[in-house]
C-alpha cells in the first residue's frame, strides 16, 4: 500500500500538471480536475493534522498568480461564477465564488509544497495541512461542490 504522503504528493503533482495544461488548451482538463479533487481531498485528510508552527509559506508571485487566474477565468467563461451555499458572515448577503480563484489558490498551495518535497518533506506536509485548515480547504470544498453541480447539469466539458 502506498504511503499517505507519497499518495498526496502524486495527486498534488497531477493537479499542478492539469492546471498548467489547461492554459495550454489541453482538452478535457476540467473533467479531469473534477475527478481528481475528491481524491486529493481524501489523500490530504489521510495525512493527519498540522503542526501550526510550520505553516508559513512565502507568498506566491502575485503577477504569476493573476496570470494563471486570468487564464482559468477566460477558459471557464460562464462556468466560473457560482453562488456560495452559506453566508459565513451571517448578514444575509448573497455571496458568490469563482472556480478560477479556487483552482488558482489550490494550485499555488500545492506547488509550494512540491518545491519543498526533496529538501524539506516535513515542511511540505505540514504546510499543506496548515494551509488546508486555514485557507485552501474552503477553496477545495467550494470547487468540488461547483464542479459536481456543473457535471450534474452536463456543463463540465468545455
Backbone as JSON, one array per atom type, in Angstrom:
{
  "sequence": "XXXXXXXXXXXXXXXXXXXXXXXXXXXXXXXXXXXXXXXXXXXXXXXXXXXXXXXXXXXXXXXXXXXXXXXXXXXXXXXXXXXXXXXXXXXXXXXXXXXXXXXXXXXXXXXXXXXXXXXXXXXXXXXXXXXXXXXXXXXXXXXXXXXXXXXXXXXXXX",
  "N": [[0.85, -1.19, 0.0], [0.5, 2.22, -0.78], [2.21, 4.9, 0.79], [0.58, 7.49, 2.73], [1.65, 10.14, 2.44], [3.17, 9.95, 0.09], [1.16, 9.33, -1.72], [-0.42, 11.66, -1.55], [1.46, 13.49, -2.53], [1.72, 12.57, -5.16], [-0.89, 13.09, -6.14], [-0.9, 15.87, -5.85], [1.09, 16.6, -7.68], [-0.15, 15.7, -10.05], [-2.42, 17.33, -10.1], [-1.27, 19.92, -10.36], [-0.02, 19.63, -12.86], [-2.3, 19.29, -14.49], [-3.58, 21.8, -14.22], [-1.64, 23.49, -15.26], [-1.59, 22.49, -17.87], [-4.12, 23.19, -18.72], [-4.05, 25.89, -19.44], [-2.65, 25.61, -21.71], [-4.41, 24.84, -23.52], [-5.34, 22.2, -23.23], [-7.47, 19.55, -23.91], [-10.4, 18.5, -22.14], [-9.51, 19.05, -19.54], [-10.9, 20.15, -17.36], [-12.83, 18.23, -16.62], [-11.08, 16.25, -15.8], [-9.9, 17.51, -13.61], [-12.15, 17.7, -11.97], [-12.51, 15.02, -11.41], [-10.17, 14.45, -10.03], [-10.04, 16.14, -7.72], [-11.67, 15.18, -5.43], [-10.18, 12.89, -4.74], [-7.72, 14.0, -4.11], [-8.49, 15.5, -1.91], [-9.24, 13.46, -0.1], [-6.75, 12.14, 0.17], [-5.27, 14.15, 1.38], [-6.58, 14.47, 3.86], [-5.92, 12.04, 4.97], [-3.37, 12.45, 5.84], [-3.34, 13.44, 8.41], [-3.12, 15.79, 11.1], [-2.04, 19.25, 11.31], [1.06, 20.8, 12.32], [1.02, 23.8, 13.72], [3.22, 25.53, 13.86], [4.71, 25.24, 11.59], [3.59, 26.35, 9.33], [4.05, 28.43, 7.55], [4.4, 29.67, 4.37], [6.22, 31.18, 1.71], [4.8, 34.05, 0.11], [3.08, 33.65, -2.99], [4.21, 34.71, -6.23], [2.56, 37.52, -7.15], [1.93, 38.52, -9.68], [2.27, 36.26, -11.29], [0.32, 34.64, -10.15], [-2.01, 36.13, -10.74], [-1.94, 36.02, -13.52], [-2.33, 33.25, -14.02], [-4.87, 32.96, -12.82], [-6.38, 34.67, -14.51], [-6.14, 33.33, -16.97], [-7.46, 30.88, -16.37], [-9.99, 31.85, -15.68], [-10.81, 32.96, -18.12], [-10.88, 30.61, -19.69], [-12.89, 29.17, -18.38], [-15.11, 30.79, -18.59], [-18.55, 31.42, -18.58], [-18.92, 29.43, -16.72], [-17.46, 29.95, -14.52], [-18.34, 31.58, -12.24], [-20.23, 31.12, -9.21], [-22.88, 30.58, -6.83], [-22.42, 30.81, -3.36], [-23.05, 28.38, -0.85], [-23.56, 29.05, 1.83], [-23.76, 31.96, 3.91], [-21.09, 33.06, 5.44], [-20.74, 35.23, 7.1], [-23.14, 35.87, 8.19], [-24.97, 37.86, 7.7], [-26.9, 37.74, 5.82], [-26.26, 38.43, 3.23], [-25.93, 37.89, -0.26], [-23.52, 35.77, -1.53], [-20.87, 35.15, -3.81], [-18.76, 32.84, -5.56], [-15.66, 32.01, -7.22], [-14.62, 29.74, -9.53], [-12.23, 29.76, -10.92], [-10.63, 31.25, -9.18], [-10.64, 29.52, -6.95], [-9.34, 27.21, -8.03], [-6.89, 28.32, -8.7], [-5.82, 29.18, -6.2], [-5.61, 26.69, -4.88], [-3.75, 25.47, -6.59], [-1.38, 27.06, -6.22], [-0.84, 26.62, -3.5], [-0.39, 23.84, -3.45], [1.73, 23.62, -5.27], [3.74, 25.06, -3.97], [4.29, 23.36, -1.81], [5.25, 21.19, -3.26], [7.67, 22.21, -4.15], [9.16, 22.02, -1.91], [9.44, 19.36, -1.3], [11.72, 17.61, -1.85], [13.92, 18.65, -0.31], [12.82, 19.44, 2.15], [10.7, 17.59, 3.29], [8.99, 17.28, 5.53], [8.24, 19.89, 6.11], [6.83, 20.44, 3.77], [4.63, 18.68, 4.0], [3.49, 19.6, 6.45], [2.97, 22.24, 5.76], [1.09, 21.94, 3.68], [-1.02, 20.82, 5.16], [-1.54, 22.73, 7.22], [-2.09, 24.99, 5.65], [-4.33, 24.05, 4.31], [-6.18, 23.79, 6.4], [-6.36, 26.46, 7.21], [-6.96, 27.97, 4.91], [-6.96, 27.06, 1.99], [-8.53, 24.8, 2.02], [-11.22, 25.5, 2.1], [-11.49, 26.53, -0.46], [-11.08, 24.19, -1.91], [-13.31, 22.59, -1.16], [-15.41, 24.24, -2.05], [-14.83, 24.3, -4.8], [-15.1, 21.56, -5.43], [-17.86, 21.25, -4.93], [-19.0, 23.04, -6.81], [-18.04, 21.97, -9.24], [-19.27, 19.46, -9.15], [-21.94, 20.27, -9.41], [-21.83, 21.44, -11.99], [-21.25, 19.13, -13.47], [-23.58, 17.61, -13.0], [-25.36, 19.14, -14.39], [-24.57, 18.7, -16.92], [-22.59, 20.34, -17.93], [-19.86, 20.26, -17.7], [-17.87, 19.7, -19.58], [-15.73, 21.62, -21.52]],
  "CA": [[0.0, 0.0, 0.0], [1.28, 3.45, -0.9], [2.2, 5.77, 1.97], [-0.3, 8.65, 2.53], [2.37, 11.32, 1.94], [3.52, 9.7, -1.31], [-0.08, 9.44, -2.48], [-0.75, 13.08, -1.6], [2.42, 14.11, -3.43], [1.33, 12.2, -6.53], [-2.09, 13.85, -6.52], [-0.51, 17.28, -5.98], [1.77, 16.73, -8.98], [-1.15, 15.54, -11.11], [-3.25, 18.54, -10.13], [-0.48, 21.03, -10.91], [0.14, 19.38, -14.3], [-3.59, 19.57, -15.15], [-3.82, 23.25, -14.25], [-0.69, 24.05, -16.24], [-2.03, 22.05, -19.2], [-5.36, 23.9, -19.06], [-3.7, 27.13, -20.13], [-2.06, 25.22, -22.99], [-5.58, 24.35, -24.28], [-5.48, 20.75, -23.11], [-8.89, 19.2, -23.84], [-10.98, 17.75, -21.01], [-8.81, 19.31, -18.29], [-11.83, 20.42, -16.26], [-13.38, 16.95, -16.18], [-10.01, 15.57, -15.07], [-9.79, 18.19, -12.31], [-13.32, 17.29, -11.19], [-12.25, 13.65, -10.98], [-9.01, 14.41, -9.13], [-10.17, 16.88, -6.46], [-12.07, 14.36, -4.27], [-9.08, 12.01, -4.35], [-6.75, 14.88, -3.46], [-9.09, 15.82, -0.61], [-9.11, 12.26, 0.74], [-5.32, 11.92, 0.45], [-4.82, 15.17, 2.34], [-7.12, 14.17, 5.19], [-5.2, 10.86, 5.47], [-2.08, 12.86, 6.4], [-3.47, 13.78, 9.83], [-3.3, 17.21, 11.41], [-0.85, 20.08, 11.09], [1.8, 21.49, 13.37], [0.85, 25.19, 13.3], [4.47, 26.27, 13.81], [5.39, 25.03, 10.31], [2.57, 26.63, 8.32], [4.32, 29.61, 6.75], [4.98, 29.58, 3.04], [6.35, 32.51, 1.12], [3.69, 34.45, -0.77], [3.37, 33.43, -4.41], [4.36, 35.89, -7.08], [1.19, 37.96, -7.43], [1.75, 38.63, -11.14], [2.1, 34.89, -11.78], [-0.98, 34.19, -9.67], [-3.05, 36.81, -11.5], [-1.88, 35.49, -14.88], [-3.0, 31.96, -14.02], [-6.28, 33.2, -12.55], [-6.98, 35.22, -15.72], [-6.21, 32.24, -17.95], [-8.52, 29.96, -15.98], [-11.28, 32.57, -15.76], [-11.15, 33.04, -19.54], [-11.24, 29.27, -20.14], [-14.14, 28.73, -17.76], [-16.2, 31.63, -19.08], [-19.74, 31.49, -17.74], [-18.88, 28.36, -15.71], [-16.59, 30.37, -13.43], [-19.04, 32.08, -11.04], [-21.25, 30.29, -8.57], [-23.39, 31.06, -5.55], [-21.98, 30.05, -2.2], [-24.16, 27.77, -0.13], [-23.81, 29.71, 3.1], [-23.19, 33.27, 4.17], [-20.34, 32.87, 6.68], [-20.8, 36.44, 7.93], [-24.42, 35.83, 8.89], [-25.73, 39.08, 7.47], [-27.89, 37.51, 4.79], [-25.81, 38.9, 1.92], [-25.66, 36.86, -1.25], [-22.1, 35.69, -1.82], [-20.52, 34.33, -4.94], [-17.4, 32.33, -5.61], [-15.06, 31.9, -8.54], [-13.9, 28.48, -9.69], [-10.86, 30.12, -11.31], [-9.93, 31.64, -7.95], [-10.44, 28.3, -6.17], [-8.33, 26.36, -8.66], [-5.61, 29.03, -8.62], [-5.31, 29.1, -4.82], [-5.2, 25.3, -4.65], [-2.53, 25.25, -7.37], [-0.19, 27.67, -5.61], [-0.56, 25.92, -2.24], [0.2, 22.54, -3.75], [3.03, 23.81, -5.92], [4.72, 25.46, -2.96], [4.69, 22.14, -1.12], [6.07, 20.37, -4.17], [9.03, 22.76, -4.22], [9.84, 21.67, -0.66], [9.44, 17.9, -1.12], [13.05, 16.98, -1.84], [14.79, 19.12, 0.78], [12.11, 19.61, 3.43], [9.4, 16.91, 3.16], [8.12, 17.53, 6.68], [7.69, 21.24, 5.91], [5.82, 20.34, 2.71], [3.44, 18.06, 4.6], [2.89, 20.5, 7.43], [2.45, 23.41, 5.05], [-0.16, 21.56, 3.03], [-2.08, 20.62, 6.17], [-1.88, 24.01, 7.87], [-2.73, 25.83, 4.64], [-5.65, 23.49, 4.07], [-7.04, 24.15, 7.54], [-6.51, 27.91, 7.32], [-7.36, 28.72, 3.72], [-7.31, 26.45, 0.71], [-9.54, 23.76, 2.19], [-12.51, 26.09, 1.69], [-11.48, 26.58, -1.93], [-11.23, 22.82, -2.4], [-14.7, 22.17, -0.96], [-16.24, 25.04, -2.95], [-14.57, 23.83, -6.17], [-15.73, 20.25, -5.56], [-19.31, 21.44, -5.0], [-19.35, 23.67, -8.08], [-17.78, 21.01, -10.32], [-20.35, 18.47, -9.07], [-23.14, 20.89, -9.99], [-21.63, 21.54, -13.43], [-21.38, 17.79, -14.02], [-24.99, 17.22, -12.94], [-26.07, 19.92, -15.41], [-23.99, 18.38, -18.21], [-21.83, 21.51, -18.36], [-18.47, 20.11, -17.26], [-16.96, 19.71, -20.71], [-15.58, 22.96, -22.11]],
  "C": [[0.89, 1.25, 0.0], [1.13, 4.3, 0.37], [1.3, 6.98, 1.71], [0.43, 9.88, 1.97], [2.75, 11.14, 0.48], [2.28, 9.81, -2.2], [-0.49, 10.9, -2.63], [0.18, 13.81, -2.57], [2.08, 13.8, -4.89], [0.11, 12.97, -7.01], [-1.77, 15.33, -6.69], [0.19, 17.51, -7.32], [0.77, 16.63, -10.14], [-2.01, 16.79, -11.24], [-2.49, 19.69, -10.78], [-0.28, 20.85, -12.42], [-1.16, 19.68, -15.05], [-3.85, 21.06, -15.27], [-2.88, 23.92, -15.24], [-1.1, 23.69, -17.67], [-3.28, 22.79, -19.65], [-5.04, 25.14, -19.87], [-2.97, 26.87, -21.43], [-3.14, 24.59, -23.88], [-5.68, 22.83, -24.32], [-6.97, 20.41, -23.02], [-9.21, 18.38, -22.59], [-10.28, 17.99, -19.68], [-9.78, 19.49, -17.13], [-12.46, 19.14, -15.74], [-12.34, 16.17, -15.39], [-9.8, 16.19, -13.7], [-10.95, 17.76, -11.41], [-13.15, 15.87, -10.65], [-11.15, 13.59, -9.92], [-9.26, 15.07, -7.77], [-10.67, 16.04, -5.28], [-10.96, 13.41, -3.8], [-7.98, 12.78, -3.64], [-7.22, 15.21, -2.04], [-8.92, 14.65, 0.36], [-7.66, 12.0, 1.13], [-4.81, 12.92, 1.47], [-5.32, 14.85, 3.74], [-6.44, 12.94, 5.8], [-3.85, 11.23, 6.09], [-2.15, 13.21, 7.88], [-3.69, 15.26, 10.03], [-1.95, 17.93, 11.34], [-0.22, 20.54, 12.4], [1.77, 22.97, 12.99], [2.14, 25.99, 13.23], [5.16, 26.16, 12.45], [4.49, 25.42, 9.15], [2.92, 27.79, 7.38], [5.02, 29.26, 5.44], [5.23, 31.0, 2.57], [5.15, 32.8, 0.22], [4.05, 34.13, -2.22], [3.55, 34.76, -5.12], [2.96, 36.32, -7.52], [0.92, 38.13, -8.92], [1.5, 37.25, -11.74], [0.73, 34.35, -11.38], [-2.1, 34.82, -10.5], [-3.09, 36.31, -12.94], [-2.6, 34.14, -14.97], [-4.5, 32.12, -13.78], [-6.98, 33.71, -13.81], [-7.14, 34.17, -16.81], [-7.38, 31.32, -17.62], [-9.89, 30.61, -16.08], [-11.74, 32.66, -17.21], [-11.59, 31.67, -20.08], [-12.6, 28.83, -19.62], [-15.34, 29.54, -18.26], [-17.35, 31.69, -18.09], [-19.82, 30.38, -16.69], [-18.1, 28.79, -14.46], [-17.35, 30.72, -12.15], [-20.07, 31.1, -10.52], [-21.69, 30.96, -7.28], [-22.84, 30.19, -4.44], [-23.19, 29.54, -1.46], [-24.56, 28.55, 1.12], [-23.17, 31.09, 3.15], [-22.43, 33.17, 5.48], [-20.37, 34.08, 7.61], [-22.1, 36.48, 8.71], [-25.28, 37.05, 8.69], [-26.75, 38.92, 6.36], [-27.49, 37.99, 3.4], [-25.56, 37.71, 1.0], [-24.18, 36.91, -1.6], [-21.86, 34.79, -3.01], [-19.07, 33.88, -4.82], [-16.94, 32.28, -7.05], [-14.26, 30.6, -8.59], [-12.45, 28.76, -10.09], [-10.03, 30.51, -10.09], [-9.64, 30.42, -7.08], [-9.29, 27.47, -6.73], [-6.94, 27.0, -8.59], [-5.02, 28.93, -7.22], [-4.84, 27.69, -4.48], [-3.87, 25.03, -5.35], [-1.31, 25.81, -6.65], [0.15, 27.04, -4.26], [0.13, 24.59, -2.5], [1.59, 22.68, -4.37], [4.11, 24.21, -4.93], [5.2, 24.23, -2.18], [5.58, 21.26, -1.98], [7.5, 20.9, -4.29], [9.84, 22.39, -2.98], [10.08, 20.17, -0.49], [10.84, 17.31, -0.95], [13.88, 17.37, -0.62], [14.12, 19.13, 2.14], [10.74, 18.93, 3.38], [8.46, 17.16, 4.33], [7.47, 18.91, 6.55], [6.63, 21.23, 4.82], [4.52, 19.78, 3.27], [2.73, 19.02, 5.54], [2.3, 21.74, 6.78], [1.15, 23.11, 4.34], [-1.29, 21.46, 4.04], [-2.51, 21.94, 6.8], [-2.58, 24.94, 6.89], [-4.14, 25.37, 4.34], [-6.61, 23.92, 5.18], [-7.32, 25.64, 7.58], [-7.14, 28.56, 6.1], [-7.84, 27.85, 2.55], [-8.28, 25.29, 0.82], [-10.92, 24.25, 1.8], [-12.6, 26.16, 0.17], [-11.69, 25.19, -2.51], [-12.69, 22.36, -2.29], [-15.63, 22.94, -1.9], [-16.07, 24.58, -4.4], [-15.23, 22.47, -6.39], [-17.24, 20.39, -5.74], [-19.71, 22.01, -6.36], [-19.13, 22.71, -9.25], [-18.83, 19.89, -10.32], [-21.61, 19.03, -9.73], [-23.01, 21.03, -11.51], [-21.79, 20.17, -14.1], [-22.84, 17.35, -14.07], [-25.81, 17.94, -14.0], [-25.55, 19.61, -16.82], [-23.15, 19.51, -18.79], [-20.34, 21.43, -18.0], [-17.48, 20.18, -18.42], [-16.94, 21.1, -21.34], [-15.64, 22.91, -23.62]]
}
